[in-house]
XYZ file of C-alpha atoms in Angstrom:
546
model
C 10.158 5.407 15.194
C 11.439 2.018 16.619
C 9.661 -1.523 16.479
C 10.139 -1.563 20.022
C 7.456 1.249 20.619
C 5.280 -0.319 17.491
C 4.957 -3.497 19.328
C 4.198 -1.873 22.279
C 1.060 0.213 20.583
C 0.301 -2.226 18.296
C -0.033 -5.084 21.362
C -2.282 -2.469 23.441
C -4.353 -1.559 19.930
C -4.912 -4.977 19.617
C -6.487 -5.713 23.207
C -8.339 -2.654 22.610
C -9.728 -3.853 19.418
C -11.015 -7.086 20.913
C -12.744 -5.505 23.899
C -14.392 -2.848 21.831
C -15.811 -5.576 19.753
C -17.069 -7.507 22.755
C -18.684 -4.330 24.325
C -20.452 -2.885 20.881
C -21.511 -6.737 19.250
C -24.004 -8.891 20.119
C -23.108 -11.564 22.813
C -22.616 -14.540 19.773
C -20.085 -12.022 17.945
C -18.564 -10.700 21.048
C -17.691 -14.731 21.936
C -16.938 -15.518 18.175
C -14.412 -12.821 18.155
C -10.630 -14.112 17.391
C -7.824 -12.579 16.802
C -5.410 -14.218 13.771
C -2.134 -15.354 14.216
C -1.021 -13.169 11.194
C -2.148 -10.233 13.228
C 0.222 -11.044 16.139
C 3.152 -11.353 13.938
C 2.402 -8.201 12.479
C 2.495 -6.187 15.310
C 6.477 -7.399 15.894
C 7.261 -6.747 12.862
C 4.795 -4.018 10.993
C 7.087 -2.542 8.148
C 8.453 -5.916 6.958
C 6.366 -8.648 7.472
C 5.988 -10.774 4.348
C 2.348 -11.484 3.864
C 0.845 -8.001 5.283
C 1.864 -5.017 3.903
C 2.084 -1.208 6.164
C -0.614 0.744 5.050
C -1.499 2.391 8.252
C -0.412 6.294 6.358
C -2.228 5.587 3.052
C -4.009 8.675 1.714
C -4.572 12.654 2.143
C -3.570 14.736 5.354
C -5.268 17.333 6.811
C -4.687 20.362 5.261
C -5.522 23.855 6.254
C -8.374 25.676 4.476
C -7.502 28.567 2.618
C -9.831 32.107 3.989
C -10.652 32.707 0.278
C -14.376 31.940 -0.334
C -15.747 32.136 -3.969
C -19.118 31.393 -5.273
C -19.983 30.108 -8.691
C -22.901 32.284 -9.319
C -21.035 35.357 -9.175
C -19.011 34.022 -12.468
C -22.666 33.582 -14.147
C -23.870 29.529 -12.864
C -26.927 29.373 -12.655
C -29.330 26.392 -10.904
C -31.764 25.749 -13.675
C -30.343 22.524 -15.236
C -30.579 24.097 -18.691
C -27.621 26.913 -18.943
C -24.237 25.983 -19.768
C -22.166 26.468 -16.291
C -18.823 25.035 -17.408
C -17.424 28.434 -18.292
C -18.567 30.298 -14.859
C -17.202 26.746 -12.806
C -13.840 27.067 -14.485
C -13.754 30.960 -13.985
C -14.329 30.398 -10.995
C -11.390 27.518 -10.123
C -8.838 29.781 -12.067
C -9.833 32.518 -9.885
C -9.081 30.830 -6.643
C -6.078 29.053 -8.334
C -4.840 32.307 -9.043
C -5.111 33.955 -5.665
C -2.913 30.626 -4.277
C -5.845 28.784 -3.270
C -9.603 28.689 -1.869
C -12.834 27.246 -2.090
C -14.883 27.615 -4.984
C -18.694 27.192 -3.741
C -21.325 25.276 -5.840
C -24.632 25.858 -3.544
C -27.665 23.393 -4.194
C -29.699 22.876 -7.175
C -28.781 21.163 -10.622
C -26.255 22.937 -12.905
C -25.985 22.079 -16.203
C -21.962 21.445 -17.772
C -21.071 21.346 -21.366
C -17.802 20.687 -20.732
C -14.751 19.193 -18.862
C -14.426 20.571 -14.992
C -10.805 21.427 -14.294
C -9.123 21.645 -10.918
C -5.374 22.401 -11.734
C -3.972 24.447 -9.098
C -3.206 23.477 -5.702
C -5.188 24.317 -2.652
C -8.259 25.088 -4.667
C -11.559 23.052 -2.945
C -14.861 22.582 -5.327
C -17.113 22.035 -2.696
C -20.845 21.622 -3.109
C -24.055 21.794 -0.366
C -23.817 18.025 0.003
C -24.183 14.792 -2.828
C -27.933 15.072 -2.255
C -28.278 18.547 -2.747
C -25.784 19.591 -5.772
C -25.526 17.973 -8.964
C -23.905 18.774 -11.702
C -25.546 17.222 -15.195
C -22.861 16.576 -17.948
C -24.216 16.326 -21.229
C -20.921 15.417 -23.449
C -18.414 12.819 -22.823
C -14.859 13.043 -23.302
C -14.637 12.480 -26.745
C -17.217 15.055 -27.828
C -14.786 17.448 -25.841
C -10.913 16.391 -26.620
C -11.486 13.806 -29.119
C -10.480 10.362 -29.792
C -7.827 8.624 -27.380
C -6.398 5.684 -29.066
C -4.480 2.797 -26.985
C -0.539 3.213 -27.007
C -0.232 0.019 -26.989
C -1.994 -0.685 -30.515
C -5.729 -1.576 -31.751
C -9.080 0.026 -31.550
C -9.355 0.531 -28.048
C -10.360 4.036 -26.348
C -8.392 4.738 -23.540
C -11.047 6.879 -22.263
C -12.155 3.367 -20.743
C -9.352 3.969 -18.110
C -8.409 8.091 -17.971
C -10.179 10.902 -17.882
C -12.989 12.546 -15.880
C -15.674 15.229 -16.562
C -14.263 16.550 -13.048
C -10.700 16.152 -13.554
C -7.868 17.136 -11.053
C -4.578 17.258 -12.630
C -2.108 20.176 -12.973
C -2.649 22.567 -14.956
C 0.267 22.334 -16.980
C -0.145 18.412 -17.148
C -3.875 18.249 -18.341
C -2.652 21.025 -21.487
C 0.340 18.479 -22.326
C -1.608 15.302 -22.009
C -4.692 17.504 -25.018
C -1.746 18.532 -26.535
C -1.000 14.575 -27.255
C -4.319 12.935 -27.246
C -5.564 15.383 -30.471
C -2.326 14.910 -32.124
C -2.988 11.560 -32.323
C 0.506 11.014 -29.889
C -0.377 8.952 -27.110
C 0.504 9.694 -24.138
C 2.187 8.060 -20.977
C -0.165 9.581 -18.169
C 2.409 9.455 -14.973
C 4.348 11.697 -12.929
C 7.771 12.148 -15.344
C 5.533 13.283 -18.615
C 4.064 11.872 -21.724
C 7.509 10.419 -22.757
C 9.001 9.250 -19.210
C 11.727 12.310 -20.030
C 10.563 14.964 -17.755
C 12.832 14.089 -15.190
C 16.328 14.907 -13.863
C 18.324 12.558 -11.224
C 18.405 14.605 -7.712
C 20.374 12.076 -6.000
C 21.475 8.416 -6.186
C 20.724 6.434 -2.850
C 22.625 3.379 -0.787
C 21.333 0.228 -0.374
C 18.288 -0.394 2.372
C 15.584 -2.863 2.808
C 11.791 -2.420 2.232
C 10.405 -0.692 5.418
C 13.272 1.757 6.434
C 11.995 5.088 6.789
C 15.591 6.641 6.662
C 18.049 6.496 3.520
C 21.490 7.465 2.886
C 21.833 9.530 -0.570
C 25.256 10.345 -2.418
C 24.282 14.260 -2.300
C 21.498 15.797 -0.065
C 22.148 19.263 -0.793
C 18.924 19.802 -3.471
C 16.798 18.033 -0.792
C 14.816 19.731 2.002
C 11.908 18.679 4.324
C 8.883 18.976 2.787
C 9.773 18.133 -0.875
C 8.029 15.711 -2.793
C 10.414 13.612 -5.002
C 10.120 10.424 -6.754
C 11.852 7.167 -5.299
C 13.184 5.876 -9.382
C 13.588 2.203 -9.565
C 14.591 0.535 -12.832
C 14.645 -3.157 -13.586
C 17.666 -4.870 -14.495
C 17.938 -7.834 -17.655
C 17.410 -10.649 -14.949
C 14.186 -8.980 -13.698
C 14.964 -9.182 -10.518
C 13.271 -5.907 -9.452
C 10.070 -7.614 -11.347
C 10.508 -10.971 -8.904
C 11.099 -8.677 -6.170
C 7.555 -7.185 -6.279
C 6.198 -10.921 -6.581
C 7.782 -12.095 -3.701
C 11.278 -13.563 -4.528
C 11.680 -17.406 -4.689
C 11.314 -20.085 -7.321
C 7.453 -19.439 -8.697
C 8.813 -15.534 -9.849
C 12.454 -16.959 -10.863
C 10.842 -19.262 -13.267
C 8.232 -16.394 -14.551
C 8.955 -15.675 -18.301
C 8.792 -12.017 -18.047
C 10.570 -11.168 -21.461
C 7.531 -11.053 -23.637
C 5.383 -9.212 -21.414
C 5.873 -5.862 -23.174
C 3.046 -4.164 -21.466
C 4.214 -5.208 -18.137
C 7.916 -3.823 -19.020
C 6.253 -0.660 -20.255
C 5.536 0.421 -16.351
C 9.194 0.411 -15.229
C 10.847 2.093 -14.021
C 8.937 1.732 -10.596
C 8.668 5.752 -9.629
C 7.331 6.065 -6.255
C 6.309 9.772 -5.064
C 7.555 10.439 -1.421
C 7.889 13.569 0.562
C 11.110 14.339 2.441
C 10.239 14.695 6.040
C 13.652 15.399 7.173
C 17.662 15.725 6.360
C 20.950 15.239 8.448
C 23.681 15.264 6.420
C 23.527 12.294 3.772
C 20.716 10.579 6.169
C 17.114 11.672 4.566
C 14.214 10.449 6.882
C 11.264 9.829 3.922
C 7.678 10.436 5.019
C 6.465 6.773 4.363
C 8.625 3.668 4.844
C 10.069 2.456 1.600
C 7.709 0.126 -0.489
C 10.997 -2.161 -1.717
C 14.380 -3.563 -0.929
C 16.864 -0.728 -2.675
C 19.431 -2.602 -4.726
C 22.457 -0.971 -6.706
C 21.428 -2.864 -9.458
C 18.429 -1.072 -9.899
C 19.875 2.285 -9.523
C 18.183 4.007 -6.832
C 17.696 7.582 -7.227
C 15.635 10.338 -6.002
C 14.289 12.522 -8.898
C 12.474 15.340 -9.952
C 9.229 15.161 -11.683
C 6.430 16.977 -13.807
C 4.801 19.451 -10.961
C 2.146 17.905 -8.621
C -1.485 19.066 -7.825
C -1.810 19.084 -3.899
C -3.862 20.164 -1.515
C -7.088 20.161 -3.624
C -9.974 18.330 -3.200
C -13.902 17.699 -4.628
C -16.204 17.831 -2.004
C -20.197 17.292 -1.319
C -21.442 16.695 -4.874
C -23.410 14.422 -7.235
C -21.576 14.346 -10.691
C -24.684 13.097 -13.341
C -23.846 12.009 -17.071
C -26.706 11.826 -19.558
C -27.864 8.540 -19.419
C -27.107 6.421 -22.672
C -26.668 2.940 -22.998
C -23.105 1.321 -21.851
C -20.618 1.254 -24.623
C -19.369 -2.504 -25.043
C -15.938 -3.332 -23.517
C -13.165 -0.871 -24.199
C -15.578 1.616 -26.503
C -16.200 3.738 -23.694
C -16.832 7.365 -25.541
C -15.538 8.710 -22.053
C -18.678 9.552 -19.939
C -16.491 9.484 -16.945
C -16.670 10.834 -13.408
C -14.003 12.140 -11.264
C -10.251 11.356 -11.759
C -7.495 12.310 -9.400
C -3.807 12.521 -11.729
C -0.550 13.395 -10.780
C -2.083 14.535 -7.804
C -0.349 13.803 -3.760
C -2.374 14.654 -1.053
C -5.659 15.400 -2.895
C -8.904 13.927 -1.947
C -12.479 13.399 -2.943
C -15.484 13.330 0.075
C -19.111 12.565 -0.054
C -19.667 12.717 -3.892
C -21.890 10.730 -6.054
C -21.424 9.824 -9.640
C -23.992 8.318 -11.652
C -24.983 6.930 -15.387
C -21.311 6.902 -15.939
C -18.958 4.925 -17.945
C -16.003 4.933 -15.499
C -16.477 6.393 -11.815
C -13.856 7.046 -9.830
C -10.178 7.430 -11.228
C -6.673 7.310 -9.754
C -4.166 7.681 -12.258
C -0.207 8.397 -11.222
C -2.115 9.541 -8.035
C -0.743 8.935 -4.760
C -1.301 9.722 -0.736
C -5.035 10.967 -1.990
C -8.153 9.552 -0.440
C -11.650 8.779 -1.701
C -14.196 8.867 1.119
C -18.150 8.722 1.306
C -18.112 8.013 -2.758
C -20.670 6.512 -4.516
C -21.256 5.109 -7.989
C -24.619 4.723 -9.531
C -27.267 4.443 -12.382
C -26.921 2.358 -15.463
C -23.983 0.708 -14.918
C -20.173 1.076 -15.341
C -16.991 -0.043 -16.964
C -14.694 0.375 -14.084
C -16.452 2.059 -10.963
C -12.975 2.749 -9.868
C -10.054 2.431 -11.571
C -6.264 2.734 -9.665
C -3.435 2.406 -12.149
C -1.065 4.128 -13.877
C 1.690 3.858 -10.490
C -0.726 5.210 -8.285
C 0.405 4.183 -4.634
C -0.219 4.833 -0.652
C -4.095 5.953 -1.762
C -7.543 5.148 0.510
C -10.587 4.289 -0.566
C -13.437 4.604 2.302
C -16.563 4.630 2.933
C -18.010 3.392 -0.678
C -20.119 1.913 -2.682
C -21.244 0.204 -5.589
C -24.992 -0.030 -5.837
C -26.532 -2.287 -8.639
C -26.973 -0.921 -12.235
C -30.512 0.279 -12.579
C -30.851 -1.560 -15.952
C -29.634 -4.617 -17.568
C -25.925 -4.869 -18.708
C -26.032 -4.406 -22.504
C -24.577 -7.465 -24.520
C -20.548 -7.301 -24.690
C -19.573 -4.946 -21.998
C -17.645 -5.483 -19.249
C -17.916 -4.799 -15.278
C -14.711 -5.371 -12.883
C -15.456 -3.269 -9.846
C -12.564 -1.872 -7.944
C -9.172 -1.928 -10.107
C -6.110 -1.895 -9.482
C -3.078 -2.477 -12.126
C -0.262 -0.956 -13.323
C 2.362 -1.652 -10.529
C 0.244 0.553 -8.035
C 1.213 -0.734 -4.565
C 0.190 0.266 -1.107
C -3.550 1.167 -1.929
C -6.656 0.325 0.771
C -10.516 -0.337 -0.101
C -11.889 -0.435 3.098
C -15.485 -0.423 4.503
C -16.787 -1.205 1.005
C -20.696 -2.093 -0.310
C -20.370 -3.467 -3.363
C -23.644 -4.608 -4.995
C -22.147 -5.972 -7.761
C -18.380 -5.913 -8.880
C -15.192 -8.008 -7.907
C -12.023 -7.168 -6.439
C -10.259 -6.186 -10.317
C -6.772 -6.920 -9.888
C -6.046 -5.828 -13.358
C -2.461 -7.837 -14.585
C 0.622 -4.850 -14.178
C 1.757 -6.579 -11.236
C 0.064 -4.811 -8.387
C 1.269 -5.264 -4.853
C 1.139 -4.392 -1.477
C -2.986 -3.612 -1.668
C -5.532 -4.494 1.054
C -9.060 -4.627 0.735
C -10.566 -4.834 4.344
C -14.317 -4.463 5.975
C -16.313 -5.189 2.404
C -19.387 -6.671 1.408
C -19.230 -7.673 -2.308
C -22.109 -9.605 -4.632
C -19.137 -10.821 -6.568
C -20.272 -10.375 -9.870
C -17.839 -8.714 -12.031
C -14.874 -10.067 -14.123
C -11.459 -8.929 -14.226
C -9.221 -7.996 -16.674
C -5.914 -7.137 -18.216
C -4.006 -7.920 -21.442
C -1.911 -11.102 -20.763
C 1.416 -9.630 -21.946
C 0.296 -7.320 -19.216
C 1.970 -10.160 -16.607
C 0.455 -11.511 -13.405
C -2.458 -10.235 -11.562
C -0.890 -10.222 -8.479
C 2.615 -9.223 -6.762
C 3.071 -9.564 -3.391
C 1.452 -8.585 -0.189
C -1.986 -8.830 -1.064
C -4.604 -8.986 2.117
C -7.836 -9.168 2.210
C -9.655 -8.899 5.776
C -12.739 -9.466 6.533
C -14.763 -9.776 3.310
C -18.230 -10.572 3.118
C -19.252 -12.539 0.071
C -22.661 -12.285 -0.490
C -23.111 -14.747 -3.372
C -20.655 -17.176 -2.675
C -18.122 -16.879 -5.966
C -14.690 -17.291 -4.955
C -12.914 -15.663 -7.594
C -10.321 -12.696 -6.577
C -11.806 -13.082 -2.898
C -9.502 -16.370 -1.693
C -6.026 -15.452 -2.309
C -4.030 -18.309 -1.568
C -4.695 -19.965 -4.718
C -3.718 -17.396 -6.948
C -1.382 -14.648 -5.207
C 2.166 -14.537 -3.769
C 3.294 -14.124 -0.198
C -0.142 -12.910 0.808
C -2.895 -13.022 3.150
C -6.913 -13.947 3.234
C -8.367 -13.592 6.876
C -12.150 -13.883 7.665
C -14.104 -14.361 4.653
C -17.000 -16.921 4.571
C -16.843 -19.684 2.356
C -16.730 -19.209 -0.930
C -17.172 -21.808 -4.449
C -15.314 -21.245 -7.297
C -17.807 -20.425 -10.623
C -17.900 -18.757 -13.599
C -14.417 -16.858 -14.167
C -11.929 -19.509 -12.746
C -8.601 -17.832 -11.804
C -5.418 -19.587 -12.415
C -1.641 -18.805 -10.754
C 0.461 -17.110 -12.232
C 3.357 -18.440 -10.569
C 3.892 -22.548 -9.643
C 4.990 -23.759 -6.416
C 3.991 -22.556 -3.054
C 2.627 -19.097 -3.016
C 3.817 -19.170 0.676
C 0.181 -17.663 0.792
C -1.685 -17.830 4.007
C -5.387 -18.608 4.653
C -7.070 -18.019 8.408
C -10.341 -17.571 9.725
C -12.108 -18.888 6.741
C -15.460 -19.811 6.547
C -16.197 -17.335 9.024
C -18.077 -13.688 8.644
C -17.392 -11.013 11.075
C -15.692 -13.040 13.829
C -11.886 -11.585 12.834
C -10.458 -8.641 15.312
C -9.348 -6.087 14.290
C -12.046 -5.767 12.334
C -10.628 -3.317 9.849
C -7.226 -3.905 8.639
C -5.896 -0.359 8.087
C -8.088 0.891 10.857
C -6.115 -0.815 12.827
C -3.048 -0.106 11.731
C -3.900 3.116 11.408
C -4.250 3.137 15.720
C -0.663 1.991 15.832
């Protein structure tokens, strides 16, 4: 695809933008419209510019539905809120996993589940009659059902405060090696090349290219084909460059001192899932544009990895724990809703989760989508957590409405997360009643939150030898403070070659952020003090047009 064309779509997307806002708003909006200068510049150059990041093919395709058609009842659930249906829901998931796919049917009323909900094959849908209609009532949390999960990185922590769900979507043979570790006591690394970082084996090495070429040139192209899914393998090199490379480049991320962050260093190699979209000889068209420059010395390589889970999805259900009081911070006992691992094209759609200790999960997940998800009740750790190198995922259509009872002394809410080097993730059309934007240390970049309202309420966190909060390419459009905190909303303070446009002004209280890197962030600041008045309206919406 050339820029030539982009420009040309992305000039006519814009003018269409602008006159749709003038013919749906009210006459004041339709004459406060503007449209940024950062906008304009990234329509010439969409793939590369150095504030805004290309998110315009984050999460899930369409995928065919499979004819199959099973429903739980005939594998014994029944709607009474008081038998165990765990067993006959998993029966039935193996069944359709089994036959190569299908949808397994939950039909309304409130089924009671003792257990852990596993979607592990690809192409299996658990669909129920709608978030307002099904529920499923979980009675035990994670621990109760796989036991303790201690921190790998040391201390008392349970790491069922960031993995895990009582609706879990993982690969079958993943989820029965990841057990395997957690109850002997063997923590695990929870990402796409296994619990060590050893199930791998190098495919290819690649040439040289710059961040935002969609076509590569690899030594040997003869175990590639289209439709593939392989992992882009980046490692870092004893100067950190590849590190300085996610923050921007330039003086603030040469001076860094990245040596002692140990948990930061833990995450790379940078492994990026992509699928192959096409081959020509030693030329391999990818089916996103790539996230980073490709350097030799950071060895390049496409590689093989642990199998994915694609194809499958969670659809038109309310997921409801038992309510009990929030554990305080990192305690969580694992009452957790629905987590999407190792999974590519996967997606979640109109489900609620509620009196839960962690909602929404994204771990080594990547091209998935969250849409029409809610998170409710008592309150929760992380309402959604992204992490793990989870990348190119969406997030639509949510919300985060406020806990139903106080926050019990010494626990923790951040809101949406993101950590972990994850890159190229989108939050967009948001409601969140209480929360902040969590960038969690782990270096994220290349993530845009766009079209939110937020009570900014929340804190974030992250272990310090976790590094900086923010790489690179962070944008936030159009945000919609209600209370007025600025922390996490106004980036040019705090991250690197990024962008804030159209957010209303904003005070800085309670948590006080502080840079991470010194100098200029070459961070850019437009439309502030303004609510509404920025076209396009919706950052990856917009995009998305192009």
């Amino acid at each position: 695809m050339s820029n030539a064309r982009f420009t040309r779509r992305a000039l006519l997307g814009t003018a269409t933008a602008v006159a749709l806002g003038a013919a749906t708003g009210t006459a004041r909006a339709a004459t406060a419209a503007q449209v940024p200068s950062l906008w304009r510049e990234f329509t010439r150059t969409p793939y590369t510019h150095p504030q805004i990041p290309y998110i315009g093919g984050a999460g899930a395709r369409r995928h065919p539905r499979r004819p199959l058609v099973l429903d739980v009842r005939r594998y014994g659930a029944v709607a009474d809120g008081v038998t165990d249906s765990a067993p006959a829901i998993n029966r039935a998931i193996a069944a359709a996993g089994r036959a190569g796919g299908g949808t397994v049917l939950i039909p309304p009323g409130t089924f009671r589940i003792d257990d852990v909900i596993r979607v592990g094959h690809s192409g299996v849908v658990l669909r129920g009659a709608g978030s307002g209609r099904t529920k499923l009532y979980a009675t035990r949390n994670l621990t109760e059902l796989i036991g303790v999960y201690g921190s790998r990185y040391g201390g008392d922590k349970s790491s069922w405060s960031w993995a895990g769900g009582l609706i879990w979507l993982a690969p079958t043979a993943r989820w029965d090696s990841l057990v395997a570790a957690i109850r002997a006591k063997a923590w695990p690394f929870e990402g796409w090349t296994g619990n060590k970082r050893d199930e791998w084996r190098q495919l290819t090495t690649v040439e040289p290219a710059r961040q935002g070429a969609w076509t590569v040139t690899v030594a040997d192209a003869s175990q590639l084909r289209p439709g593939r899914l392989v992992l882009l393998r980046l490692s870092d090199d004893s100067g950190h460059t590849l590190l300085e490379h996610m923050a921007g480049g330039g003086p603030g991320p040469e001076a860094y001192y990245w040596d002692d962050k140990t948990k930061l260093l833990s995450y790379v190699p940078y492994e990026w899932p992509v699928r192959v979209a096409h081959v020509h000889g030693r030329e391999v068209t990818l089916e996103r544009p790539l996230p980073l420059d490709l350097r030799p010395e950071w060895n390049p390589q496409l590689t093989t990895h642990v199998e994915e889970l694609t194809g499958s999805g969670v659809e038109g259900l309310t997921l409801e724990a038992v309510e009990t009081p929030q554990q305080p911070h990192l305690l969580d006992l694992g009452y957790n809703g629905v987590v999407l691992q190792c999974a590519y094209d996967c997606w979640v759609d109109d489900v609620t989760v509620r009196h839960v200790d962690n909602g929404f999960g994204l771990v080594a997940a990547s091209a998935c989508t969250l849409r029409r998800t809610t998170v409710a009740g008592r309150g929760s750790h992380h309402p959604y957590f992204c992490r793990e190198g989870s990348h190119d995922n969406l997030v639509e259509d949510f919300t985060i409405e406020q806990r139903t009872i106080p926050a019990p002394a010494n626990t923790q809410l951040h809101g949406i997360n993101v950590e972990g080097l994850s890159s190229y993730n989108v939050w967009s059309r948001g409601d969140m009643r209480m929360g902040t934007f969590d960038s969690h240390r782990g270096l994220p970049f290349a993530n845009v939150r766009t079209d939110i309202t937020v009570n900014n309420d929340g804190r974030h966190g992250g272990d310090a030898n976790a590094g900086p909060l923010f790489g690179a390419r962070f944008t936030h459009w159009n945000i919609r403070v209600t209370n007025g905190r600025a922390g996490l909303m106004k980036l040019d303070q705090l991250a690197p070659y990024s962008a804030t446009v159209g957010l209303n002004t904003v005070t800085e209280f309670d948590q006080i952020d502080v840079p991470d890197f010194t100098g200029d962030l070459h961070t850019r600041l437009e439309l502030y003090g303004t609510t509404d008045v920025v076209r396009p309206r919706n950052l990856y919406e917009a995009q998305r047009r192009l």
